[in-house]
GROMACS .gro file of N, CA and C in nm:
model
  471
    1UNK      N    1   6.603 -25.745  13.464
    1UNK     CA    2   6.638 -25.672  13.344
    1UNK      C    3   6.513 -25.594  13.301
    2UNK      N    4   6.522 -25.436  13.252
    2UNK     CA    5   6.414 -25.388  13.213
    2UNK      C    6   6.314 -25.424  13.087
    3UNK      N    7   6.165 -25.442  13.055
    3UNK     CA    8   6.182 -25.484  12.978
    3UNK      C    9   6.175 -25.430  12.880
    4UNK      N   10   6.207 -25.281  12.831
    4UNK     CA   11   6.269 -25.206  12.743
    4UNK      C   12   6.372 -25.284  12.655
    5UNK      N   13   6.502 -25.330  12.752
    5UNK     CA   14   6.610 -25.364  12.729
    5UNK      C   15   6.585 -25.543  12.661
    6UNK      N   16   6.491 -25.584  12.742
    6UNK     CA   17   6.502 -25.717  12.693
    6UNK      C   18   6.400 -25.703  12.548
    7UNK      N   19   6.310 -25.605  12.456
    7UNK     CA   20   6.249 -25.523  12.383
    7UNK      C   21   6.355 -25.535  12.304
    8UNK      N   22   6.455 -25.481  12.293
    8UNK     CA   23   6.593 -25.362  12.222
    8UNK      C   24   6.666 -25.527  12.210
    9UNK      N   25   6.674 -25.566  12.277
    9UNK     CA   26   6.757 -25.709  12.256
    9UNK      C   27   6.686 -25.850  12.162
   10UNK      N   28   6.563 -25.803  12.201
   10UNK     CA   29   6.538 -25.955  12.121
   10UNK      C   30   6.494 -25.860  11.950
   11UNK      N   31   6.507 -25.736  11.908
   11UNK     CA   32   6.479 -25.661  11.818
   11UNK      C   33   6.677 -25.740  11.777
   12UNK      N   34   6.743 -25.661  11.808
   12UNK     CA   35   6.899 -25.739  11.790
   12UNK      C   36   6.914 -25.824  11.734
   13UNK      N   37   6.829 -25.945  11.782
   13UNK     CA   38   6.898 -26.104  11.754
   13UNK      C   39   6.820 -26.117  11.628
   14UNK      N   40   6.652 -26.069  11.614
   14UNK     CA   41   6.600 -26.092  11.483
   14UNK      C   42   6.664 -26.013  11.368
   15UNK      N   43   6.710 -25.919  11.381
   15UNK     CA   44   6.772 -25.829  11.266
   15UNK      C   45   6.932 -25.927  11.220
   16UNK      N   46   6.967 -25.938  11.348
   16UNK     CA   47   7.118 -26.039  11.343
   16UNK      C   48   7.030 -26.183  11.263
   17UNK      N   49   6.933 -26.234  11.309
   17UNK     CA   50   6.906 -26.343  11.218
   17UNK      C   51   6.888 -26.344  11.063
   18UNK      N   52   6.830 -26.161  11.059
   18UNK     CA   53   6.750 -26.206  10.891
   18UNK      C   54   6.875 -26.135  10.843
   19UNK      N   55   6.990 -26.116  10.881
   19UNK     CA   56   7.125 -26.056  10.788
   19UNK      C   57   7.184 -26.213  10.777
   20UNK      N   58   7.198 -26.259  10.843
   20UNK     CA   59   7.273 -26.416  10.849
   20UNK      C   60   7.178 -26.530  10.755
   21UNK      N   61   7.016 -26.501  10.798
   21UNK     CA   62   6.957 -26.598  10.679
   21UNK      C   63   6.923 -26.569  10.565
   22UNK      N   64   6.929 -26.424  10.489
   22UNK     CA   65   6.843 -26.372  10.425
   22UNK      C   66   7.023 -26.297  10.366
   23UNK      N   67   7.090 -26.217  10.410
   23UNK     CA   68   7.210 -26.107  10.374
   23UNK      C   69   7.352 -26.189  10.290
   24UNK      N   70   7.336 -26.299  10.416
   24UNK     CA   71   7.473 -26.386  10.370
   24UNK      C   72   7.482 -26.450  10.224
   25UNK      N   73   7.310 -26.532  10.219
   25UNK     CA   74   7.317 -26.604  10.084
   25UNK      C   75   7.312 -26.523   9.988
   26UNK      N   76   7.258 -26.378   9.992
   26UNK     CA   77   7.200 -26.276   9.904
   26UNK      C   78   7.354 -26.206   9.855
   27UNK      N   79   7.432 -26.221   9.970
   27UNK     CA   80   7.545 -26.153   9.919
   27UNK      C   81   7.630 -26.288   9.838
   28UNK      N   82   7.629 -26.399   9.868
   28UNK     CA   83   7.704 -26.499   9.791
   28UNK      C   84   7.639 -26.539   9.665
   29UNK      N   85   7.501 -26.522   9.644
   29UNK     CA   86   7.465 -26.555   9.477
   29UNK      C   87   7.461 -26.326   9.466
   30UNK      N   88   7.457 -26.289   9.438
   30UNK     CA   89   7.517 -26.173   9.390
   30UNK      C   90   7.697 -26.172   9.334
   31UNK      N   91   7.766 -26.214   9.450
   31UNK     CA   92   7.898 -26.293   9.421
   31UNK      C   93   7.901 -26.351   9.272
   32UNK      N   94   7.809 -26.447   9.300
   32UNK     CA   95   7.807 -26.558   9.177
   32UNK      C   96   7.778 -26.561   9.052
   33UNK      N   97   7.667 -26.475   9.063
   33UNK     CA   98   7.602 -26.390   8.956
   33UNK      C   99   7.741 -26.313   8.873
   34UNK      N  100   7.802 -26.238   8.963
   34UNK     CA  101   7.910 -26.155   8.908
   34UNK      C  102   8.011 -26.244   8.844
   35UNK      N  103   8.068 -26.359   8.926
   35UNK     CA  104   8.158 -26.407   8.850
   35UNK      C  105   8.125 -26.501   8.687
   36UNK      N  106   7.998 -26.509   8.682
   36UNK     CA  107   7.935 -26.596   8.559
   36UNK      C  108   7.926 -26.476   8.462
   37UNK      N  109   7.900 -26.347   8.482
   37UNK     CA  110   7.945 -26.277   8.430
   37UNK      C  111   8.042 -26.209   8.285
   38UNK      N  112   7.977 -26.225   8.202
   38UNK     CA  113   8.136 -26.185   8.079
   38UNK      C  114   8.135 -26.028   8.080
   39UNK      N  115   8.289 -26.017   8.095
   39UNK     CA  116   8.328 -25.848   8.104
   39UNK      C  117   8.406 -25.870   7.978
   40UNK      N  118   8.404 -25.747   7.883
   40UNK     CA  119   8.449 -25.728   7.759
   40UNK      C  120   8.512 -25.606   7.789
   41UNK      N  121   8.640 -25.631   7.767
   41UNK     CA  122   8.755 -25.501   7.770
   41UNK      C  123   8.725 -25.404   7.751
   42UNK      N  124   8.778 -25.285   7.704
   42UNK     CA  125   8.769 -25.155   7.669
   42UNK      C  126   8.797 -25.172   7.491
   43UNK      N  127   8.768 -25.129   7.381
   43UNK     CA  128   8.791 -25.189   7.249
   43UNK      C  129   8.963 -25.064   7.204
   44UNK      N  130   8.979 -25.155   7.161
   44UNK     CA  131   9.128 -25.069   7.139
   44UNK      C  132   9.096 -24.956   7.051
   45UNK      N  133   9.169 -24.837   7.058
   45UNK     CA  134   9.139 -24.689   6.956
   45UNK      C  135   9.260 -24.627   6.862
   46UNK      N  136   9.344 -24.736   6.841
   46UNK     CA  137   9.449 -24.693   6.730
   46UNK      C  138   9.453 -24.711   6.624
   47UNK      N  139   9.505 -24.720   6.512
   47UNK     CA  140   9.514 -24.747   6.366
   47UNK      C  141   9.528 -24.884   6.317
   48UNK      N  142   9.567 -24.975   6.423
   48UNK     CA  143   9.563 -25.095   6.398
   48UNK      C  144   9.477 -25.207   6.488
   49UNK      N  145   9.451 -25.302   6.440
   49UNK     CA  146   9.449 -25.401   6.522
   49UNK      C  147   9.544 -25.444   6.595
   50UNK      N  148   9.480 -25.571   6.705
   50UNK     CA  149   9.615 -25.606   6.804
   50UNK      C  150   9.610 -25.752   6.768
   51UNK      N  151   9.763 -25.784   6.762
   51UNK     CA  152   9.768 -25.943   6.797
   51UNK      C  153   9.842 -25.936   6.916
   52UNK      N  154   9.862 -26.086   6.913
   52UNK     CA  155   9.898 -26.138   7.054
   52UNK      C  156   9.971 -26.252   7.025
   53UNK      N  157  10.085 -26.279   7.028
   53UNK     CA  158  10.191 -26.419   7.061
   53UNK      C  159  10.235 -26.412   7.135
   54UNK      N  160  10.213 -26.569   7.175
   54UNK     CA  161  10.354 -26.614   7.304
   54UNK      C  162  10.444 -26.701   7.261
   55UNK      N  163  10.531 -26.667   7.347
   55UNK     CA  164  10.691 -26.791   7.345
   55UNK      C  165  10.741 -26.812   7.485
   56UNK      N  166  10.779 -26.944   7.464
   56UNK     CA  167  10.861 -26.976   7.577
   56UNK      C  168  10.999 -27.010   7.581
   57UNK      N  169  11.085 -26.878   7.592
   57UNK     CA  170  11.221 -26.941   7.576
   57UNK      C  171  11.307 -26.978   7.680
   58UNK      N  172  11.367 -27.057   7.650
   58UNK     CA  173  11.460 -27.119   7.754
   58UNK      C  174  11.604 -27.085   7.718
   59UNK      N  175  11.618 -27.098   7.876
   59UNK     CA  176  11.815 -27.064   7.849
   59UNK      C  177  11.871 -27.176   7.881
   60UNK      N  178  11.945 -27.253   7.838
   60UNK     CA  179  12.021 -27.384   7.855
   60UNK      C  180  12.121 -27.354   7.902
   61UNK      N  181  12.183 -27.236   7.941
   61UNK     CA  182  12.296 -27.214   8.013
   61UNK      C  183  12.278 -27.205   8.197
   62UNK      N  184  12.142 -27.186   8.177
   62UNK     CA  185  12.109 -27.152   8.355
   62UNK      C  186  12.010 -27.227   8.377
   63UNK      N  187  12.033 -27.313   8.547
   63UNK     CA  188  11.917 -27.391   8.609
   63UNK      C  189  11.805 -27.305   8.693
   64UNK      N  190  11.718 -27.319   8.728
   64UNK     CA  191  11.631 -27.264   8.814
   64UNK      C  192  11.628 -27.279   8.914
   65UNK      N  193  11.660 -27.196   9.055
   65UNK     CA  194  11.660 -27.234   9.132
   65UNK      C  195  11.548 -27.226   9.210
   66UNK      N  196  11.472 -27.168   9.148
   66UNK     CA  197  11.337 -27.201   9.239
   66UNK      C  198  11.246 -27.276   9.178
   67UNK      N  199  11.249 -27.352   9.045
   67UNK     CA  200  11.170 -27.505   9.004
   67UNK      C  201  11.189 -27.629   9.097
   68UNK      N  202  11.058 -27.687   9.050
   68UNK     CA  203  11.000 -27.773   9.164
   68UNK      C  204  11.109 -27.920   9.132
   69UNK      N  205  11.191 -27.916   9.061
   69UNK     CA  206  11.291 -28.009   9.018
   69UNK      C  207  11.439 -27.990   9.013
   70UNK      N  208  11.505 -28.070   9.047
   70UNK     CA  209  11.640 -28.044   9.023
   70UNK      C  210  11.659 -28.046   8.853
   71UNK      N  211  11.782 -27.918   8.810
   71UNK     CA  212  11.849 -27.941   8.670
   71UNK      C  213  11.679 -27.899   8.558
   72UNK      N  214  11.630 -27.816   8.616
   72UNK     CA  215  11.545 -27.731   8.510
   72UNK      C  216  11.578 -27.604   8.427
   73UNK      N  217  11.604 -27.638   8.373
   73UNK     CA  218  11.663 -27.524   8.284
   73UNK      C  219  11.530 -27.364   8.278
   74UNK      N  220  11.599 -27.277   8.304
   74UNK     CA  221  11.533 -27.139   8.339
   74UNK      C  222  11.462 -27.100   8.225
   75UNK      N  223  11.329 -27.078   8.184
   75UNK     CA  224  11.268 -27.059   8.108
   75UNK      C  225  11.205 -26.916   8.126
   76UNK      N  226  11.133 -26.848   8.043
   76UNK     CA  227  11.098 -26.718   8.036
   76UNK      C  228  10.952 -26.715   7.925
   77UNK      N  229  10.843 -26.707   8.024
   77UNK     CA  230  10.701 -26.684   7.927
   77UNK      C  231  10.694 -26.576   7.874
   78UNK      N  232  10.675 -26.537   7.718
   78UNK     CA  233  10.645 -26.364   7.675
   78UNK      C  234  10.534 -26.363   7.616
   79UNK      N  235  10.486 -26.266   7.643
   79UNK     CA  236  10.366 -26.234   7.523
   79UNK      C  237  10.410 -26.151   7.488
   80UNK      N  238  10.355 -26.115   7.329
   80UNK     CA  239  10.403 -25.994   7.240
   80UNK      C  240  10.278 -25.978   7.177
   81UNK      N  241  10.277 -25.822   7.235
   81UNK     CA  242  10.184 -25.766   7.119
   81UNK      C  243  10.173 -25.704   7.032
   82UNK      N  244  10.135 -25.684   6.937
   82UNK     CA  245  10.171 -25.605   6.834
   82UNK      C  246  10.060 -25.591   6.749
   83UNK      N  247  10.111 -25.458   6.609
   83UNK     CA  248   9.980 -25.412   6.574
   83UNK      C  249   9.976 -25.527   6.443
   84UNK      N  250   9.859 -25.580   6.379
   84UNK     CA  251   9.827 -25.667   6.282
   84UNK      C  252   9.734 -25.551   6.180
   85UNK      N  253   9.695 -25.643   6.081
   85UNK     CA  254   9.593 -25.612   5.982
   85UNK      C  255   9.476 -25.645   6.066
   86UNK      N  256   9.384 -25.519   5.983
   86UNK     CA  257   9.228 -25.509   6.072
   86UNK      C  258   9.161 -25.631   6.027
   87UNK      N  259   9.195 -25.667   5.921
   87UNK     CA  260   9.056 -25.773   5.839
   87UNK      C  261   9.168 -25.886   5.856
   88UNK      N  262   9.225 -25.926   5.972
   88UNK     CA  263   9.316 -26.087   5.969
   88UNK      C  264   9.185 -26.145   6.045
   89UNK      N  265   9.160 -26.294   5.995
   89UNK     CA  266   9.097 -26.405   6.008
   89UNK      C  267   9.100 -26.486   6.117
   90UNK      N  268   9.226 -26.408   6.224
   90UNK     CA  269   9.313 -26.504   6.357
   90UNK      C  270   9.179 -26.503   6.444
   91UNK      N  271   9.146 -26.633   6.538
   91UNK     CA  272   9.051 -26.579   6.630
   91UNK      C  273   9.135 -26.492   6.734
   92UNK      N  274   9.002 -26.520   6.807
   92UNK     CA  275   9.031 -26.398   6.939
   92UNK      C  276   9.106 -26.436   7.039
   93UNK      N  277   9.264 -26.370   7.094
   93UNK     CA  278   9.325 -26.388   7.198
   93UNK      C  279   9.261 -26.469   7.295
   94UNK      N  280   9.284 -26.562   7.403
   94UNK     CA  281   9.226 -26.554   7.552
   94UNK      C  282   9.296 -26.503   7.617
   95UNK      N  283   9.155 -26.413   7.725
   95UNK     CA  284   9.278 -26.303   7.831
   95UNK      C  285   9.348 -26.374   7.921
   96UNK      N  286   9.354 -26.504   7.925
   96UNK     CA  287   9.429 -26.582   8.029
   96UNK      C  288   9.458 -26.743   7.954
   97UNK      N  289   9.535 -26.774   7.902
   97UNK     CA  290   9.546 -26.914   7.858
   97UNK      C  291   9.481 -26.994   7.959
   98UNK      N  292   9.411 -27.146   7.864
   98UNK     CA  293   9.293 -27.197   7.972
   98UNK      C  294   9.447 -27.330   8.069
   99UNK      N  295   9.542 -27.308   8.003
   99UNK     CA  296   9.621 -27.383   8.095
   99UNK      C  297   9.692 -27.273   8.210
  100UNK      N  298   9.673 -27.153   8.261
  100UNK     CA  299   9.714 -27.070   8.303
  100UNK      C  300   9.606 -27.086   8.496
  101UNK      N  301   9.485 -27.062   8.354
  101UNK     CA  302   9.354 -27.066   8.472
  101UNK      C  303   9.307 -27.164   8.540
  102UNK      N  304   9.378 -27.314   8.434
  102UNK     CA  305   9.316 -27.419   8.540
  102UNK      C  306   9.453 -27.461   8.672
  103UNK      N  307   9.566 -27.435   8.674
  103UNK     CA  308   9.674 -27.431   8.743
  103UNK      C  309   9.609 -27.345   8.861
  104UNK      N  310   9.586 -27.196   8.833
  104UNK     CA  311   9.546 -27.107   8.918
  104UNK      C  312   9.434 -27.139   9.037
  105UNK      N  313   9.301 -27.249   8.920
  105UNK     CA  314   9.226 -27.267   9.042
  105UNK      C  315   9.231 -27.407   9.106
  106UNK      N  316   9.376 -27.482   9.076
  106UNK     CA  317   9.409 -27.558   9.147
  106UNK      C  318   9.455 -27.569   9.262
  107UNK      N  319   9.480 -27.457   9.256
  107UNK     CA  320   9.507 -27.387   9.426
  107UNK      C  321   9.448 -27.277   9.484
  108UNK      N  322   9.334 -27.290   9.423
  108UNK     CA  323   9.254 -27.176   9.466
  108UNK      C  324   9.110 -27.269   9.564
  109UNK      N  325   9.072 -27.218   9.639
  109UNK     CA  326   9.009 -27.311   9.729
  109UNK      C  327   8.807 -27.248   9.648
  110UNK      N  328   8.734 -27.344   9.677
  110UNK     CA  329   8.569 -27.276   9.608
  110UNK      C  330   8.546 -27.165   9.625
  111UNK      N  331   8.600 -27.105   9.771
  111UNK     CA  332   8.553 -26.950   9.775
  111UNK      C  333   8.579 -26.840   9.650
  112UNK      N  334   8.718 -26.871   9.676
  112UNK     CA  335   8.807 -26.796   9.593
  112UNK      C  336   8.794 -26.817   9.429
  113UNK      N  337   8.777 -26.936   9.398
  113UNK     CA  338   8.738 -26.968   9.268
  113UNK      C  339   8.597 -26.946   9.207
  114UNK      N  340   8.492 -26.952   9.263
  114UNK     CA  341   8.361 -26.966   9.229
  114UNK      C  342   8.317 -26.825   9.266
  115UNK      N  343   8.337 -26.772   9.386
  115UNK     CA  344   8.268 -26.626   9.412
  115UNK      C  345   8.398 -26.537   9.435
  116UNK      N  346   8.533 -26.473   9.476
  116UNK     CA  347   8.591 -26.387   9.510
  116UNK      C  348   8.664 -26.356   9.420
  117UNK      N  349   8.690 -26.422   9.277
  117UNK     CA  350   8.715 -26.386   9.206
  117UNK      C  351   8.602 -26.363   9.003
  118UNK      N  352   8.685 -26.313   8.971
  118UNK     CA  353   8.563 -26.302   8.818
  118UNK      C  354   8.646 -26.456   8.717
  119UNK      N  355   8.507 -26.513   8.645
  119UNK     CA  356   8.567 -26.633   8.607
  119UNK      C  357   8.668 -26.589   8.485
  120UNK      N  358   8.817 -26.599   8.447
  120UNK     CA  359   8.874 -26.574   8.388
  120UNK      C  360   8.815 -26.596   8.214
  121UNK      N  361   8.795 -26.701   8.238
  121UNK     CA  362   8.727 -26.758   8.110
  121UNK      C  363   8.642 -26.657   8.025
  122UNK      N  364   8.572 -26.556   8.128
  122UNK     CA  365   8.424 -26.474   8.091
  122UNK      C  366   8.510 -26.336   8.079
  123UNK      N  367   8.622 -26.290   8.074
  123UNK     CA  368   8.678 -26.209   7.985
  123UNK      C  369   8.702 -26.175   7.896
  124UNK      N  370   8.669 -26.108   7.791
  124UNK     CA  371   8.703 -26.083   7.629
  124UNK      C  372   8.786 -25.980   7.599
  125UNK      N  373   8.909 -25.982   7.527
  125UNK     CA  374   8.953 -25.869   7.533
  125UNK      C  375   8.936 -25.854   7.327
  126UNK      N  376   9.042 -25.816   7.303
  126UNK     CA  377   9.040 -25.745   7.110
  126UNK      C  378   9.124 -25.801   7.038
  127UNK      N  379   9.212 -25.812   7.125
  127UNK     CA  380   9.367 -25.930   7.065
  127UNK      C  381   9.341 -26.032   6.940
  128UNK      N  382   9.380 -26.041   6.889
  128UNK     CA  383   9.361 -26.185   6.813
  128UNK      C  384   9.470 -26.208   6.807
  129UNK      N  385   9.492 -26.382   6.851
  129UNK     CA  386   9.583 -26.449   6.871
  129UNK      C  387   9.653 -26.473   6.732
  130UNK      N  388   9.799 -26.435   6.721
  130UNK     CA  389   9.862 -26.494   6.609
  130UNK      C  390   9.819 -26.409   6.471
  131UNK      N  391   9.755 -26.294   6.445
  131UNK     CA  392   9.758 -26.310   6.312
  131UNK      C  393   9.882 -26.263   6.245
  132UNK      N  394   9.877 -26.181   6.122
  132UNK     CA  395  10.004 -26.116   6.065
  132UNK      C  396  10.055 -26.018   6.127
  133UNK      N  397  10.135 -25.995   6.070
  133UNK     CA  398  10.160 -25.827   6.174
  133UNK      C  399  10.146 -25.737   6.065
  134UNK      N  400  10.081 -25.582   6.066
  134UNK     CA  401  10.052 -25.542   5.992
  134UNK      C  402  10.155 -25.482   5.892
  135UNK      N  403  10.091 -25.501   5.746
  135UNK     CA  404  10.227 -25.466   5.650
  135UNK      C  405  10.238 -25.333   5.656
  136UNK      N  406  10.176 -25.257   5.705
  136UNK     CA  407  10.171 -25.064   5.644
  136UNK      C  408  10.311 -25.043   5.673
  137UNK      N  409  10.406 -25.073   5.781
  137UNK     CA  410  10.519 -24.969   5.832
  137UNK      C  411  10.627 -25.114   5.830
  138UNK      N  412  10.743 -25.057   5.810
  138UNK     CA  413  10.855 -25.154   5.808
  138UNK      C  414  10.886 -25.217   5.945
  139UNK      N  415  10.869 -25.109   6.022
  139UNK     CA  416  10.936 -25.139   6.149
  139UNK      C  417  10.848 -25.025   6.261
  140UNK      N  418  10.783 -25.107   6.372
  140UNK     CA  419  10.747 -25.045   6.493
  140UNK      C  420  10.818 -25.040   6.636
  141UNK      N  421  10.774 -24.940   6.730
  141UNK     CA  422  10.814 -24.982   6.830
  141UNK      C  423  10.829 -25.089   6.919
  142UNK      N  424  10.919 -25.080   6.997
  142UNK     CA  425  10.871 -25.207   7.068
  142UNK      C  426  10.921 -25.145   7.259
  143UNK      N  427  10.803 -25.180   7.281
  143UNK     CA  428  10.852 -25.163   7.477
  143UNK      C  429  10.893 -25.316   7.566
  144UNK      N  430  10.916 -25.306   7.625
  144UNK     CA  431  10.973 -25.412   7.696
  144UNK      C  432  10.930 -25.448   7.807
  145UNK      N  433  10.814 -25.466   7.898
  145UNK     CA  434  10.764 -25.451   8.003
  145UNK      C  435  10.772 -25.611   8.098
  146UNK      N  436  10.799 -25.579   8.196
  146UNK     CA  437  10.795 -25.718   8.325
  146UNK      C  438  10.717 -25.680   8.403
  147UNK      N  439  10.593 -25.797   8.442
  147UNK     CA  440  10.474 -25.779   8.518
  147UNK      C  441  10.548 -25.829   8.665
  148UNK      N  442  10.533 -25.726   8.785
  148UNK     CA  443  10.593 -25.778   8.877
  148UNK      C  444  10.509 -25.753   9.019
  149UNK      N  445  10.606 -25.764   9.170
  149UNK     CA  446  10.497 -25.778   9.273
  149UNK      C  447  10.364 -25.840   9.225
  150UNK      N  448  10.404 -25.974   9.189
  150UNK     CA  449  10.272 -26.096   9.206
  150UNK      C  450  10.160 -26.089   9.075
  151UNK      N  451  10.195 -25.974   9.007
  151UNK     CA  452  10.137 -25.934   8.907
  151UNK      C  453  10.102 -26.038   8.772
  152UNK      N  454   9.986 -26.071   8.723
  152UNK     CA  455  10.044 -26.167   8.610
  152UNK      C  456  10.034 -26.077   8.464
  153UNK      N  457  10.105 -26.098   8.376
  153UNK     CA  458  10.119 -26.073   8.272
  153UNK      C  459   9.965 -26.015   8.188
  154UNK      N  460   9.873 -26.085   8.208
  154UNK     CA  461   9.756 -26.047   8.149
  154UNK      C  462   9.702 -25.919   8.211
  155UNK      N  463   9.728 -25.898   8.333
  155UNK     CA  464   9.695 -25.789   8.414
  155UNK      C  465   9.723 -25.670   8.329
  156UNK      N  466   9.814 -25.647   8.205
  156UNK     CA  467   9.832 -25.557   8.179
  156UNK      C  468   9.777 -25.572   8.006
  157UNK      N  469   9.687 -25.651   8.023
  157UNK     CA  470   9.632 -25.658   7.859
  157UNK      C  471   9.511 -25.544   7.844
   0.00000   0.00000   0.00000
């Protein structure tokens, strides 16, 4: 073998080493770094504040057929948002209920939980959970939206 080539090759394996000892960990605490991270929404720009309620209603007329039980009655999670008073006292929404997120990374394996995703928790959005709804107008709009293709509901907060 020339030893140009055996030159050009063992140049290879050290560059291949210091990306694997030096690139890999550098890219997984960068990862990590990111997901410890708190990202704060965009701040809302309308005339009101936002709240945020949920409900869970159920229909007692229909079973589920895709619950993990026989004879579950079909239930339906909503959030509603709507505009409140600026100076209500409600704290602050979470962008993901913490019973939402710990389900999620119950089946989420360390990769996926610790570095490939952002920690849900370290999201802030403007919402405040529950306060009044604002008195100025009798009656507002209302849209109707379903988060779908795998989508979750907060995705669109």
């Amino acid at each position: 073998m020339p030893r140009i080539v055996v030159k050009w090759l063992a140049r290879a394996v050290k560059a291949l080493l210091l990306v694997v000892l030096i690139g890999i960990p550098l890219m997984f605490l960068t990862l990590w770094i990111e997901h410890k991270t708190t990202l704060t929404l965009p701040a809302t720009t309308g005339h009101f504040a936002v709240g945020r309620t949920t409900y869970v209603w159920t229909n007692n007329a229909q079973t589920d057929a895709l619950a993990p039980s026989p004879d579950t009655k079909r239930e339906l999670f909503v959030w509603i948002w709507y505009p409140s008073a600026a100076n209500s006292p409600a704290p602050p929404a979470e962008y993901l209920p913490a019973v939402w997120r710990d389900a999620s990374e119950q089946y989420s394996g360390i990769l996926l939980t610790d570095f490939l995703t952002r920690d849900l928790a370290k999201v802030r959005v403007h919402s405040k959970a529950d306060p009044e709804i604002a008195p100025d107008v009798p009656k507002y709009p209302v849209v109707i939206m379903r988060a779908g293709a795998g989508a979750l509901t907060a995705d669109y907060t």
